[in-house]
Amino acid sequence: GATRTKSLRTEIKEAARHSLRPRKRRFKASNVSTSAVATMVQDMAKKRKTSAFDQKLNEHRKQFVHGGPLQGSDVPQHNRLETIKPALKSRLGKRIDMELPTCRRSILFMEHAMRILGVLDEDGRITELGEAALKEDNSLSKLFAVSPVGSAWMVWSGVKEVAALNPDTAFDFLKDCSVMSESTCKRRSRALVRWIHFLRSNGKKVA
């Protein structure tokens, strides 16, 4: 009797203690690897943190107030937007795999385009924005978006993104918004068309 009752009480206490003890969680195997999770965390951190390029771009945007009709100096003649980053790297003494323009006229056109984008100053020196642009995948699209011609084209088109610009409207846009002659607008519009096509086909997200 008494011994059996004591034994039952002991068993009940022991069972209660085990039921209250924290249990280790067991997770089922997941298809998400540890490295994939780490990558996701890093990507989220990058989105929260403004990049050095975006900081320089904001500073650049504040320095220039666009207004009035576009001048010839605001609109590129250089068709090959893809040469801008390699040209920056070359001027910094880095090795590049692309052949850059060699004739004087083409070089001047390329430098003019670089100044429009804010990566080259009036003295031909690479700006801090230009150096930062080399570390950003989508920098050319963002640079174009804040340039006088790019921002004016988006306002004229009623869009908020470069990706929404219709290259077929380049000529009409320049004719409406610049002081250039119709023949000059036609020539310069070809460069804008090429720039938009390059940004779209470059495999990167367009701003």
Short mmCIF file of C-alpha atoms in Angstrom, two decimals, residues 28-203:
data_model
loop_
_atom_site.label_atom_id
_atom_site.label_comp_id
_atom_site.label_asym_id
_atom_site.label_seq_id
_atom_site.Cartn_x
_atom_site.Cartn_y
_atom_site.Cartn_z
CA LYS A 28 13.29 18.90 -41.66
CA ALA A 29 15.89 19.02 -44.41
CA SER A 30 15.47 22.14 -46.54
CA ASN A 31 16.35 22.88 -50.14
CA VAL A 32 17.69 26.28 -49.04
CA SER A 33 21.40 25.92 -48.31
CA THR A 34 23.25 27.89 -45.66
CA SER A 35 25.14 29.80 -48.36
CA ALA A 36 21.89 30.73 -50.11
CA VAL A 37 20.46 32.10 -46.87
CA ALA A 38 23.66 34.09 -46.30
CA THR A 39 23.37 35.54 -49.81
CA MET A 40 19.76 36.54 -49.18
CA VAL A 41 20.75 38.31 -45.96
CA GLN A 42 23.56 40.15 -47.74
CA ASP A 43 21.21 41.25 -50.53
CA MET A 44 18.73 42.59 -47.99
CA ALA A 45 21.50 44.50 -46.24
CA LYS A 46 22.60 46.01 -49.55
CA LYS A 47 19.08 47.23 -50.26
CA ARG A 48 18.88 48.91 -46.87
CA LYS A 49 22.27 50.55 -47.25
CA THR A 50 22.75 53.30 -49.82
CA SER A 51 25.72 52.53 -52.04
CA ALA A 52 28.62 54.95 -52.47
CA PHE A 53 27.53 55.43 -56.07
CA ASP A 54 23.96 56.39 -55.10
CA GLN A 55 25.32 58.87 -52.56
CA LYS A 56 27.50 60.52 -55.22
CA LEU A 57 24.61 60.46 -57.67
CA ASN A 58 22.38 62.30 -55.19
CA GLU A 59 25.10 64.91 -54.65
CA HIS A 60 25.49 65.29 -58.42
CA ARG A 61 21.73 65.67 -58.89
CA LYS A 62 21.59 68.49 -56.31
CA GLN A 63 24.36 70.43 -58.04
CA PHE A 64 22.55 70.77 -61.34
CA VAL A 65 19.14 72.31 -61.92
CA HIS A 66 17.75 71.43 -65.32
CA GLY A 67 15.46 73.94 -66.93
CA GLY A 68 14.69 75.58 -70.25
CA PRO A 69 15.27 74.09 -73.67
CA LEU A 70 18.13 71.65 -74.17
CA GLN A 71 21.32 72.96 -75.72
CA GLY A 72 23.61 71.05 -78.07
CA SER A 73 25.98 70.49 -75.15
CA ASP A 74 23.22 68.58 -73.32
CA VAL A 75 22.65 65.97 -76.05
CA PRO A 76 25.18 63.27 -76.98
CA GLN A 77 26.60 62.63 -80.43
CA HIS A 78 28.49 59.54 -79.33
CA ASN A 79 26.50 56.41 -80.23
CA ARG A 80 28.45 53.82 -78.27
CA LEU A 81 27.31 54.06 -74.66
CA GLU A 82 29.05 50.72 -74.03
CA THR A 83 32.44 52.44 -74.30
CA ILE A 84 31.89 54.76 -71.32
CA LYS A 85 32.91 52.38 -68.52
CA PRO A 86 35.88 50.90 -70.42
CA ALA A 87 37.04 54.46 -71.17
CA LEU A 88 36.91 55.28 -67.46
CA LYS A 89 38.88 52.14 -66.60
CA SER A 90 41.46 52.92 -69.29
CA ARG A 91 42.01 56.43 -67.91
CA LEU A 92 42.53 54.92 -64.46
CA GLY A 93 45.27 52.71 -65.87
CA LYS A 94 43.23 49.52 -65.82
CA ARG A 95 43.34 46.89 -68.52
CA ILE A 96 40.30 46.64 -70.80
CA ASP A 97 39.19 44.19 -73.48
CA MET A 98 37.32 46.69 -75.67
CA GLU A 99 38.76 48.76 -78.48
CA LEU A 100 38.06 52.44 -77.83
CA PRO A 101 37.73 55.23 -80.42
CA THR A 102 41.09 56.40 -81.72
CA CYS A 103 40.32 59.25 -84.12
CA ARG A 104 40.23 62.72 -82.58
CA ARG A 105 36.63 63.45 -83.57
CA SER A 106 35.29 60.21 -82.05
CA ILE A 107 37.29 60.76 -78.86
CA LEU A 108 35.82 64.26 -78.49
CA PHE A 109 32.31 62.88 -78.96
CA MET A 110 32.96 60.21 -76.33
CA GLU A 111 34.34 62.74 -73.85
CA HIS A 112 31.32 64.94 -74.48
CA ALA A 113 29.04 62.00 -73.62
CA MET A 114 31.06 61.35 -70.46
CA ARG A 115 30.60 64.96 -69.36
CA ILE A 116 26.84 64.74 -70.01
CA LEU A 117 26.72 61.73 -67.70
CA GLY A 118 28.79 63.51 -65.04
CA VAL A 119 31.69 61.05 -65.02
CA LEU A 120 34.18 63.48 -66.54
CA ASP A 121 34.66 67.14 -65.57
CA GLU A 122 35.32 70.06 -67.89
CA ASP A 123 39.07 69.61 -67.48
CA GLY A 124 38.90 66.00 -68.63
CA ARG A 125 39.39 64.50 -65.17
CA ILE A 126 37.37 61.57 -63.89
CA THR A 127 34.91 62.69 -61.22
CA GLU A 128 34.25 60.89 -57.93
CA LEU A 129 30.90 59.92 -59.43
CA GLY A 130 32.74 58.37 -62.36
CA GLU A 131 34.94 56.26 -60.10
CA ALA A 132 31.93 55.13 -58.08
CA ALA A 133 30.03 54.27 -61.29
CA LEU A 134 32.57 51.56 -62.10
CA LYS A 135 31.48 49.61 -59.02
CA GLU A 136 27.76 49.76 -59.80
CA ASP A 137 26.15 47.42 -62.35
CA ASN A 138 23.27 49.72 -63.21
CA SER A 139 25.19 52.99 -63.13
CA LEU A 140 24.84 53.99 -66.81
CA SER A 141 21.05 53.85 -66.65
CA LYS A 142 20.98 55.87 -63.43
CA LEU A 143 23.44 58.43 -64.80
CA PHE A 144 21.32 58.89 -67.91
CA ALA A 145 18.17 59.27 -65.80
CA VAL A 146 19.58 62.31 -63.96
CA SER A 147 21.32 63.89 -66.96
CA PRO A 148 19.69 66.96 -68.58
CA VAL A 149 18.64 65.04 -71.68
CA GLY A 150 17.55 61.90 -69.87
CA SER A 151 15.48 63.64 -67.21
CA ALA A 152 13.89 66.00 -69.78
CA TRP A 153 12.96 63.07 -72.01
CA MET A 154 11.26 61.28 -69.13
CA VAL A 155 9.30 64.42 -68.19
CA TRP A 156 8.29 64.97 -71.83
CA SER A 157 7.23 61.32 -72.11
CA GLY A 158 5.36 61.37 -68.81
CA VAL A 159 7.31 58.39 -67.42
CA LYS A 160 9.39 57.90 -64.28
CA GLU A 161 11.83 55.26 -65.51
CA VAL A 162 14.38 55.04 -68.29
CA ALA A 163 12.99 51.59 -69.09
CA ALA A 164 9.67 53.20 -70.03
CA LEU A 165 11.18 55.54 -72.65
CA ASN A 166 10.18 54.81 -76.23
CA PRO A 167 13.26 55.15 -78.46
CA ASP A 168 11.00 55.90 -81.43
CA THR A 169 10.10 59.24 -79.81
CA ALA A 170 13.70 60.50 -79.60
CA PHE A 171 13.49 62.76 -82.65
CA ASP A 172 10.13 64.33 -81.72
CA PHE A 173 11.36 64.87 -78.17
CA LEU A 174 14.49 66.73 -79.31
CA LYS A 175 12.50 68.75 -81.86
CA ASP A 176 10.08 69.86 -79.11
CA CYS A 177 12.55 70.38 -76.26
CA SER A 178 15.82 71.65 -77.75
CA VAL A 179 17.14 74.70 -79.58
CA MET A 180 18.83 72.51 -82.20
CA SER A 181 17.84 72.53 -85.86
CA GLU A 182 15.68 69.74 -87.22
CA SER A 183 18.60 68.16 -89.07
CA THR A 184 20.74 68.21 -85.91
CA CYS A 185 17.87 66.73 -83.89
CA LYS A 186 17.64 63.90 -86.39
CA ARG A 187 21.36 63.12 -86.09
CA ARG A 188 21.43 63.38 -82.29
CA SER A 189 18.27 61.28 -81.93
CA ARG A 190 20.15 58.32 -83.44
CA ALA A 191 22.56 58.39 -80.50
CA LEU A 192 19.67 58.42 -78.00
CA VAL A 193 18.03 55.49 -79.77
CA ARG A 194 21.28 53.51 -79.60
CA TRP A 195 21.71 54.37 -75.91
CA ILE A 196 18.23 53.11 -74.99
CA HIS A 197 18.65 49.93 -77.01
CA PHE A 198 21.99 49.28 -75.30
CA LEU A 199 20.55 49.81 -71.83
CA ARG A 200 17.71 47.42 -72.61
CA SER A 201 19.93 44.71 -74.05
CA ASN A 202 22.71 44.99 -71.51
CA GLY A 203 21.18 42.29 -69.28
#
